[in-house]
Amino acid sequence: MGSLEKIEEYARQNKVPIMQKDGIKFLENYIKQNNVKNILEIGSAIGYSAIKMALVDDKIKVTTIERDENRYNEAVKNIDDFNLNDRISIILADALDITVAGRYDLIFIDAAKAQSIKFFEKYKSNLTDDGAIITDNLNFHGLTENVDTIKSKNLKALVRKINNYKDFLKENEEFTSLFYNNGDGISVSKKNIKNRKI
Ligand code: SAH
Ligand code: MG
């Protein structure tokens, strides 16, 4: 039997950045309220959010991509412990190197923070017309509001990229995005009606 507490404890001990409680609650609510059934996740880590999302309803299917082999192996174990093999399929790959078939009513981006625009552009064609792209870590522990106070060059560059992503979403003519402060900052982006195919 799987245990979410054990996965949370493993994440704490091994510094795996799984979703914060308030963020995962937001995601679960979105899935319930919008009757989401097919989910694509970029960034599985150890499978925590994929498992949480799959547990919302037993008709939900999740495809999730992870590039780190150790985390992938841990995720495979966790998904197996929950007997969710038939509803969660995990792919070991860099999400920018592969293409995924099919359409999803939720695409959850929770991978390399500097590459969110690339993930968004690459995977938007896998979104159903009334689906949403949800992105995590837009506040990045509050740092996005205070870029000028950051001393580390690398960190500053990363935080700037996250702010670029937010600007990209705000200025996007194809999608409209709403921003929430739940967890570490979340956006929900939906296709404008005029860009839908039907
Ligand atoms: N969604 C998970 C946490 C993901 S942490 C949860 O809440 O439980 C982010 C993960 O994205 C890391 O494990 C990292 O290895 C992975 N990642 C980063 N860039 C990636 C890429 N380009 N392709 C696939 N995985 C990526
Ligand atoms: Mg995250």
XYZ file of N, CA and C and ligand atoms in Angstrom, residues 110 113 136-137, ligand 2:
13
model
N 5.560 21.744 -14.402
C 6.218 21.847 -13.094
C 7.644 21.305 -13.219
N 12.348 25.678 -14.255
C 11.634 26.961 -14.191
C 12.039 27.937 -15.292
N 3.342 25.849 -12.199
C 3.675 26.025 -10.774
C 4.935 26.874 -10.590
N 5.114 27.380 -9.391
C 6.318 28.103 -8.928
C 6.520 29.466 -9.568
Mg 6.671 22.948 -8.399
